[in-house]
Every structure is written in C-alpha cells, then in structure tokens.
Amino acid sequence: MVWTSRVCFRKYGNFVDNIRLYVRGGSGGMGLPRLGGLGGNGGDIWVVAKKGITLKQIKDKHPNKRFTAGVGSNSSIHALRGAKGEDSQVFAPVGISVTTDNGRILGELNCEGDNLLVAKGGHGGSLHSGFLPSKGQTRQIRLDLKLIADLGLVGFPNAGKSSLLTALSHAKPRIASYPFTTLRPEIGKVMYDDHKQVSVADLPGLIEGAHVNKGMGHKFLKHVERTNQLMFVVDICGFQLASNTPFRSAFETVLLLNKELELYNEELLGKPAILVINKMDLPEAQGRLRELETHLENQEESSHLFHEDVIPKSLMRFTHVVPVSATTGLGLPLLKSLIRQSLEEQNIIETDGQRSERLLKLRREIPTSSIPSWGFSQPT
C-alpha cells in the first residue's frame, strides 16, 4: 500500500528533552502531648503522566522548578488527629523516566495516569516522636523523555539530513556546507492523508569517536536511544570531516556509523533501521550506488576489505535501502511510504509480543489446582 503524505517540519530551537526539579514533601503537623493527639502527615509529591504535556511547558510554567507539598495540620482539642497536608502533583509527558541526581532510576511513566511518588511527606508528631513532627523528604530529580520521536536520522555531518527534511517539508532549517549545522534535535511531523502522524528527529551529526564523547558524543547517542527506529543517511559520494582526516566511502560510512552505535550501546543495533542513500543527483552517483549495493549484499566479505578500526562486531541489517535526492525529490514518495510501513510492521510485532507476554503472565498466576481436568477424575 502506498500512502500519500504531507510533511510539516518545525524547528524547535529550545526543544527540551530533560529537566531537573527540586521536590520537597510537606512537614508533619505537631502532636498534642496532653491529649495524645497525632499531628497530620505532610503531603507527598507525585509525578503524574498526562497526554499533551511537554517538559518545556513545565519549564515555562515553573521557572524556578521547585515543587513543595502542603504541611500536615497540628493536632488540637477540636481535631485530635491532624489532617494530612495537601499532595502536590507534577504533570509530565507520557513516556518519561524519573531518576535522582546520581542516576538511580526511581521509575518510569509509560501510560497516561501512571504516577510515581518522588518525595514523601514527613510524619506528624506522635507519642513515639515526643509529639514532634518530622520534615518531608527533599531531593533533586530528573525527568527524561524516553522517546523523542518515532524515527531518528543518523549520519555524519553534511550527510544531508537537514536537506532531506527540507525537501520533505519545504521548511528552511539552517543548512550550510560545513559540519555541525544541527546542534540539537529538531522534530518534524510527517502527516498522511488519513491523519496518521509520524515524528522524525533530525539529530546532531556524529563524528568518529562519538562513543568516547568526542564532538557531541554521548549527547547525540542519548537521543538515538530515544527513537523507535533509525534512519541512516549517507552521502553516496562518501564523507571527509576535515583535510587532516581520512576520506570514507559510502560503505565505510555505513560501517563507521554502525560501529559508533555498537561501541556506545550494542542494543541500539536491535532497532529497525532504514538506510537512505542521499545526493543521487550528483555525477557518478549511479555507479557508486551499484558499488555500494554490491558491498551491502555481501557485508561480511566486503567489510574485510577495510581497516579493522572501522569494522563493527555485529553488522546492522536494514529493512529498506532507499536512494534519494533531497535536491530533485528523487525517491522521496517511496521513502515516506516505507517509513510508515516499517513503523506499522514494528507495532504489529510489539503488540503480538505484549499479548503473548500478558498471556504467559496470566498462566503463571493461575494455580494449577484451579485448572479443571475435563473428563478426568481428580487423584485422591
């Protein structure tokens, strides 16, 4: 099936994919010694997943990024048990992980309505505490988007990623004939005629050595982790970062991108990936494409023709290889269709897997003795 589509590309110059917050639970209320009254507990701080919320909205609405819960009520002769302090809720996007400053994972919010206690209120005064209350929990937490887009564009500088999105969207992100024109993720939307939307992240360009944090290194690779699928964008004529660095052919570029992801996190190689061969309008592009296709069909043998420094341990298998020209529009309609097809195939596989996992879990929870043995007598 071929879907028609239009693409809107919005450049988020201040796109926010993580935020640091100060949270403090409410202090407990005073107890009443002469009557044995209990002070109310302080309120708690909860992070709650809600659709339509962005981290940027949190940042704009709460510029000081501080959240505190209510104080518990003191015990009194009118109310021996003090009321609990009011809870405070931090509404956050669906699909975030919550960690402490030292990286300890507190939890994840994957569905709307999921909530996570991040700062507990203090206890009210009681006999055990000499009727003195305790303070609420205080901590710094980080909210990180686990997924910033359906598809992430991966490529060395000047591979034509921004040009490709410009061709798809008719937008005008900053493009120049020098590396690193994309310095932070820029999110675009591919919108199909049936109102289906696919988000695409134009990520900062990799350089060799990114896995050890050269260039934008870990910051880039962290964004790669947060996309459902990858789209490698490769210049058919190869790539050279600077005059004092080696020239890399298109196939070497594929191997190097593969290796950088592998050295950072081998699990990234398990993501479905499309390989886009860009700049097919250039002279000799067809001949270079035939050479690249030959190498891709025989990756194991072809990889041994190059220096071991560029050869990954595991070779990525691409679901589709699509030659395009961002300048002339060659191959773009097919690319749009394959993007959607690949994502829908992944969704079917994941849905079937989740269904099987739930069924297996249900079977484990049902005691064997409760399963009827139809037509057979039970042993005595």
Coordinates of C-alpha atoms in Angstrom, one line a residue:
M1 CA 0.0 0.0 0.0
V2 CA 1.2 3.5 -0.8
W3 CA 0.2 6.4 1.4
T4 CA 0.2 10.0 0.3
S5 CA 1.5 12.4 2.8
R6 CA 2.5 15.9 3.5
V7 CA 5.2 16.9 6.0
C8 CA 5.3 19.7 8.5
F9 CA 8.7 20.4 9.9
R10 CA 9.0 22.6 12.9
K11 CA 12.4 23.6 14.2
Y12 CA 12.4 23.5 18.0
G13 CA 15.3 25.9 18.8
N14 CA 14.6 25.4 22.5
F15 CA 13.4 21.8 22.4
V16 CA 13.5 20.3 26.0
D17 CA 14.0 16.6 26.4
N18 CA 15.1 16.6 30.1
I19 CA 14.6 18.8 33.1
R20 CA 15.9 18.9 36.7
L21 CA 13.4 19.6 39.5
Y22 CA 13.6 20.3 43.2
V23 CA 10.9 18.5 45.2
R24 CA 10.1 18.6 48.9
G25 CA 7.4 16.7 50.8
G26 CA 5.4 18.7 53.4
S27 CA 6.5 18.6 57.0
G28 CA 4.2 16.8 59.5
G29 CA 2.0 18.6 62.0
M30 CA 2.6 19.0 65.7
G31 CA 1.1 16.4 68.1
L32 CA -0.8 17.3 71.2
P33 CA 1.0 15.8 74.3
R34 CA -1.6 16.4 76.9
L35 CA -4.4 14.6 75.0
G36 CA -2.1 12.2 73.0
G37 CA -3.2 13.9 69.7
L38 CA -1.4 12.9 66.4
G39 CA -0.2 15.6 64.0
G40 CA -1.1 15.1 60.4
N41 CA 1.4 13.7 58.0
G42 CA 2.9 16.1 55.4
G43 CA 1.7 16.0 51.8
D44 CA 3.6 13.9 49.1
I45 CA 5.0 14.9 45.7
W46 CA 3.8 12.8 42.8
V47 CA 4.8 12.9 39.2
V48 CA 1.8 12.1 37.0
A49 CA 1.8 11.2 33.3
K50 CA -0.6 13.3 31.2
K51 CA -1.1 13.5 27.5
G52 CA -0.5 16.8 25.8
I53 CA 2.1 17.9 28.4
T54 CA 5.7 18.7 27.4
L55 CA 8.8 19.3 29.5
K56 CA 9.1 22.7 28.0
Q57 CA 5.6 23.6 29.4
I58 CA 6.8 22.5 32.9
K59 CA 9.9 24.7 32.5
D60 CA 7.9 27.7 31.3
K61 CA 5.1 27.3 33.9
H62 CA 7.5 26.7 36.8
P63 CA 10.7 28.7 36.0
N64 CA 12.1 28.1 39.5
K65 CA 11.5 24.3 39.0
R66 CA 10.6 23.9 42.7
F67 CA 7.6 21.8 44.0
T68 CA 6.6 21.6 47.6
A69 CA 3.7 19.8 49.2
G70 CA 1.4 21.0 52.0
V71 CA 2.2 20.9 55.7
G72 CA 0.2 18.5 57.9
S73 CA -2.2 20.1 60.4
N74 CA -1.4 20.3 64.0
S75 CA -3.4 18.2 66.5
S76 CA -5.9 20.2 68.5
I77 CA -8.7 19.7 71.0
H78 CA -11.1 20.1 68.1
A79 CA -9.3 17.6 65.9
L80 CA -7.0 15.2 67.8
R81 CA -5.8 13.7 64.6
G82 CA -4.4 16.4 62.4
A83 CA -5.3 16.4 58.7
K84 CA -2.7 15.3 56.1
G85 CA -1.0 18.0 54.1
E86 CA -2.1 18.6 50.5
D87 CA -0.3 16.5 47.9
S88 CA 1.4 18.2 45.0
Q89 CA 1.3 16.8 41.5
V90 CA 3.8 17.4 38.8
F91 CA 2.1 16.7 35.4
A92 CA 4.6 15.3 33.0
P93 CA 4.6 13.8 29.5
V94 CA 3.8 10.1 28.9
G95 CA 7.0 8.2 28.3
I96 CA 9.5 9.6 30.7
S97 CA 12.0 8.1 33.1
V98 CA 12.5 9.7 36.5
T99 CA 15.9 9.5 38.1
T100 CA 17.8 11.0 41.0
D101 CA 20.8 13.3 40.5
N102 CA 23.2 10.3 40.9
G103 CA 21.4 8.4 38.1
R104 CA 19.3 6.0 40.3
I105 CA 16.1 5.2 38.5
L106 CA 13.0 5.9 40.6
G107 CA 10.6 4.7 37.9
E108 CA 9.0 5.2 34.5
L109 CA 5.7 6.6 33.4
N110 CA 4.6 4.8 30.2
C111 CA 0.8 5.3 30.2
E112 CA -1.5 8.2 30.9
G113 CA -2.4 8.3 34.5
D114 CA 0.7 6.5 35.7
N115 CA 2.1 8.1 38.8
L116 CA 5.2 8.0 40.9
L117 CA 5.9 9.1 44.4
V118 CA 9.1 11.2 44.3
A119 CA 9.1 12.9 47.7
K120 CA 7.3 11.6 50.8
G121 CA 5.8 13.9 53.4
G122 CA 7.1 14.0 57.0
H123 CA 5.3 12.1 59.8
G124 CA 3.1 14.0 62.2
G125 CA 4.0 14.3 65.8
S126 CA 3.1 11.3 67.9
L127 CA 4.0 9.6 71.2
H128 CA 7.0 7.8 69.6
S129 CA 8.5 11.1 68.4
G130 CA 7.7 13.1 71.6
F131 CA 4.8 14.7 69.6
L132 CA 7.3 16.5 67.4
P133 CA 6.8 16.2 63.6
S134 CA 9.5 15.3 61.0
K135 CA 10.4 17.2 57.9
G136 CA 9.3 16.0 54.4
Q137 CA 11.7 14.2 52.0
T138 CA 13.8 16.6 49.9
R139 CA 15.6 15.6 46.6
Q140 CA 16.6 16.7 43.2
I141 CA 15.1 14.6 40.4
R142 CA 15.4 14.5 36.6
L143 CA 12.7 13.9 34.1
D144 CA 14.0 12.4 30.9
L145 CA 11.9 11.7 27.8
K146 CA 12.5 8.1 26.9
L147 CA 11.2 8.6 23.3
I148 CA 11.6 11.9 21.5
A149 CA 10.4 10.7 18.0
D150 CA 9.3 7.7 16.0
L151 CA 12.3 7.9 13.7
G152 CA 15.8 9.3 14.3
L153 CA 18.1 10.5 11.5
V154 CA 21.6 9.2 12.0
G155 CA 24.5 10.4 9.9
F156 CA 27.9 12.1 9.8
P157 CA 27.9 15.9 9.3
N158 CA 26.9 17.0 5.8
A159 CA 25.2 13.7 5.0
G160 CA 22.2 15.9 4.1
K161 CA 19.9 15.1 7.0
S162 CA 18.6 18.7 7.3
S163 CA 18.4 19.0 3.5
L164 CA 16.3 15.8 3.4
L165 CA 13.8 17.2 5.9
T166 CA 13.8 20.5 4.0
A167 CA 12.8 18.6 0.8
L168 CA 10.1 16.7 2.7
S169 CA 8.7 19.7 4.4
H170 CA 9.6 22.8 2.4
A171 CA 10.9 24.3 5.7
K172 CA 14.1 26.1 5.9
P173 CA 16.3 24.8 8.8
R174 CA 19.9 26.1 8.9
I175 CA 21.9 24.4 6.2
A176 CA 25.5 25.1 5.2
S177 CA 28.5 23.4 3.5
Y178 CA 30.3 22.9 6.8
P179 CA 29.8 20.3 9.6
F180 CA 27.6 20.6 12.7
T181 CA 24.8 22.8 11.4
T182 CA 22.4 20.8 13.5
L183 CA 23.4 21.3 17.2
R184 CA 20.3 20.0 18.9
P185 CA 17.3 17.7 18.0
E186 CA 14.8 19.2 15.6
I187 CA 11.4 17.5 15.5
G188 CA 9.4 17.2 12.3
K189 CA 6.0 15.7 11.6
V190 CA 5.1 13.6 8.6
M191 CA 1.3 13.8 8.3
Y192 CA -0.5 11.4 6.0
D193 CA -3.9 11.9 4.3
D194 CA -5.6 9.6 6.8
H195 CA -4.4 11.9 9.6
K196 CA -1.7 9.5 10.7
Q197 CA 1.4 11.3 12.0
V198 CA 5.0 10.2 12.3
S199 CA 7.5 12.2 14.2
V200 CA 11.1 12.5 12.8
A201 CA 14.1 13.8 14.8
D202 CA 16.9 15.4 12.9
L203 CA 19.7 14.7 15.3
P204 CA 23.1 16.4 15.6
G205 CA 25.8 14.8 13.3
L206 CA 28.0 12.1 14.6
I207 CA 31.8 12.1 14.2
E208 CA 34.2 9.2 14.6
G209 CA 34.9 8.6 18.3
A210 CA 31.4 9.8 19.4
H211 CA 31.2 6.7 21.7
V212 CA 34.0 8.1 23.8
N213 CA 32.2 11.5 23.9
K214 CA 34.1 13.2 21.1
G215 CA 32.2 16.1 19.5
M216 CA 28.6 15.9 20.8
G217 CA 29.2 12.2 21.5
H218 CA 27.1 11.0 24.3
K219 CA 24.5 13.7 24.0
F220 CA 23.8 12.6 20.4
L221 CA 23.8 8.9 21.2
K222 CA 21.5 9.5 24.1
H223 CA 19.0 11.0 21.6
V224 CA 19.4 7.9 19.4
E225 CA 18.3 5.7 22.3
R226 CA 15.1 7.6 22.4
T227 CA 13.7 6.9 18.9
N228 CA 11.7 3.8 17.9
Q229 CA 13.6 3.3 14.7
L230 CA 16.7 4.7 13.0
M231 CA 17.2 6.1 9.5
F232 CA 20.9 6.1 8.4
V233 CA 21.5 9.0 6.0
V234 CA 24.7 8.5 3.9
D235 CA 26.2 10.7 1.2
I236 CA 26.7 8.5 -1.9
C237 CA 30.0 10.2 -2.6
G238 CA 31.4 9.5 0.8
F239 CA 32.5 11.7 3.6
Q240 CA 35.5 13.6 5.0
L241 CA 35.3 15.6 8.1
A242 CA 38.4 17.7 7.5
S243 CA 41.5 17.8 5.3
N244 CA 43.5 16.0 8.0
T245 CA 41.0 13.2 8.5
P246 CA 40.7 10.1 6.2
F247 CA 38.1 10.1 3.4
R248 CA 35.4 7.5 3.9
S249 CA 33.4 5.8 1.1
A250 CA 29.7 5.4 1.4
F251 CA 30.1 1.8 2.6
E252 CA 32.8 2.8 5.1
T253 CA 30.4 5.4 6.4
V254 CA 27.8 2.8 7.0
L255 CA 30.3 0.6 8.8
L256 CA 31.5 3.5 10.9
L257 CA 28.0 4.6 11.9
N258 CA 27.3 1.0 12.8
K259 CA 30.4 0.8 14.9
E260 CA 29.8 4.1 16.8
L261 CA 26.4 2.9 17.8
E262 CA 27.7 -0.6 18.8
L263 CA 30.5 0.8 20.9
Y264 CA 28.1 3.1 22.8
N265 CA 25.3 0.6 23.3
E266 CA 25.0 -2.7 21.4
E267 CA 21.3 -2.8 22.0
L268 CA 20.9 0.1 19.5
L269 CA 21.7 -2.3 16.7
G270 CA 18.5 -4.2 17.5
K271 CA 16.4 -1.2 16.4
P272 CA 14.7 -1.4 13.0
A273 CA 16.7 0.8 10.6
I274 CA 16.2 2.2 7.0
L275 CA 19.3 3.2 5.0
V276 CA 18.9 6.3 2.9
I277 CA 21.5 7.0 0.2
N278 CA 21.4 10.7 -0.4
K279 CA 22.7 13.1 -3.1
M280 CA 21.8 10.7 -6.0
D281 CA 21.6 13.7 -8.4
L282 CA 25.5 14.1 -8.3
P283 CA 27.7 12.9 -11.2
E284 CA 28.8 9.2 -11.0
A285 CA 26.1 8.6 -8.3
Q286 CA 24.6 5.6 -10.2
G287 CA 28.0 3.9 -10.5
R288 CA 28.8 4.5 -6.8
L289 CA 25.3 3.2 -5.9
R290 CA 25.9 -0.1 -7.7
E291 CA 29.2 -0.5 -5.9
L292 CA 27.5 0.2 -2.5
E293 CA 24.7 -2.3 -3.3
T294 CA 27.3 -5.0 -4.0
H295 CA 29.0 -4.3 -0.7
L296 CA 25.7 -4.3 1.2
E297 CA 24.7 -7.6 -0.3
N298 CA 28.0 -9.1 0.9
Q299 CA 28.6 -7.2 4.0
E300 CA 30.7 -9.8 5.8
E301 CA 33.1 -10.3 2.9
S302 CA 33.2 -6.6 1.9
S303 CA 33.9 -5.4 5.4
H304 CA 37.2 -7.3 5.5
L305 CA 38.5 -5.1 2.6
F306 CA 38.7 -2.2 5.1
H307 CA 40.8 -1.4 8.1
E308 CA 39.7 -3.3 11.3
D309 CA 39.2 0.1 13.0
V310 CA 36.0 0.7 11.0
I311 CA 34.6 -2.8 11.2
P312 CA 31.9 -3.5 13.8
K313 CA 31.5 -6.8 15.5
S314 CA 27.8 -7.0 14.5
L315 CA 26.5 -5.7 11.2
M316 CA 23.2 -3.9 11.1
R317 CA 20.5 -5.3 8.8
F318 CA 18.4 -2.6 7.1
T319 CA 14.7 -3.2 6.5
H320 CA 15.0 -1.0 3.3
V321 CA 17.7 0.7 1.3
V322 CA 16.3 3.8 -0.5
P323 CA 18.3 6.0 -2.9
V324 CA 17.1 9.6 -2.8
S325 CA 18.0 13.1 -3.8
A326 CA 16.9 15.9 -1.5
T327 CA 17.6 18.3 -4.3
T328 CA 15.5 16.8 -7.0
G329 CA 12.9 14.9 -4.9
L330 CA 14.0 11.5 -6.4
G331 CA 12.8 8.6 -4.2
L332 CA 11.0 10.8 -1.6
P333 CA 7.5 9.5 -2.1
L334 CA 8.7 5.9 -1.8
L335 CA 10.7 6.8 1.3
K336 CA 7.6 8.3 3.0
S337 CA 5.6 5.2 2.3
L338 CA 8.4 2.9 3.6
I339 CA 8.7 4.9 6.8
R340 CA 5.1 4.3 7.7
Q341 CA 5.2 0.7 6.6
S342 CA 8.2 -0.1 8.7
L343 CA 6.7 1.6 11.8
E344 CA 3.4 -0.3 11.4
E345 CA 5.2 -3.6 11.0
Q346 CA 7.1 -2.9 14.2
N347 CA 3.9 -2.0 16.0
I348 CA 2.3 -5.3 15.0
I349 CA 5.3 -7.3 16.2
E350 CA 5.4 -5.5 19.5
T351 CA 1.6 -5.8 20.0
D352 CA 1.8 -9.6 19.4
G353 CA 4.7 -9.8 21.7
Q354 CA 3.0 -7.9 24.5
R355 CA -0.1 -10.0 24.1
S356 CA 1.9 -13.3 24.4
E357 CA 3.7 -11.9 27.4
R358 CA 0.4 -11.0 29.2
L359 CA -1.0 -14.4 28.4
L360 CA 2.1 -16.1 29.8
K361 CA 2.0 -14.0 32.9
L362 CA -1.7 -14.8 33.4
R363 CA -1.0 -18.5 33.1
R364 CA 1.7 -18.3 35.8
E365 CA -0.7 -16.5 38.1
I366 CA -3.4 -19.2 37.8
P367 CA -2.8 -22.0 40.4
T368 CA -2.5 -25.5 38.8
S369 CA -5.2 -26.8 41.2
S370 CA -7.7 -24.3 39.8
I371 CA -7.4 -25.6 36.2
P372 CA -10.2 -28.1 35.6
S373 CA -9.2 -31.6 34.3
W374 CA -12.1 -32.1 31.9
G375 CA -13.3 -35.7 31.7
F376 CA -10.7 -37.0 34.2
S377 CA -11.2 -37.8 37.8
Q378 CA -9.1 -35.9 40.4
P379 CA -6.5 -38.1 42.2
T380 CA -7.3 -38.8 45.8

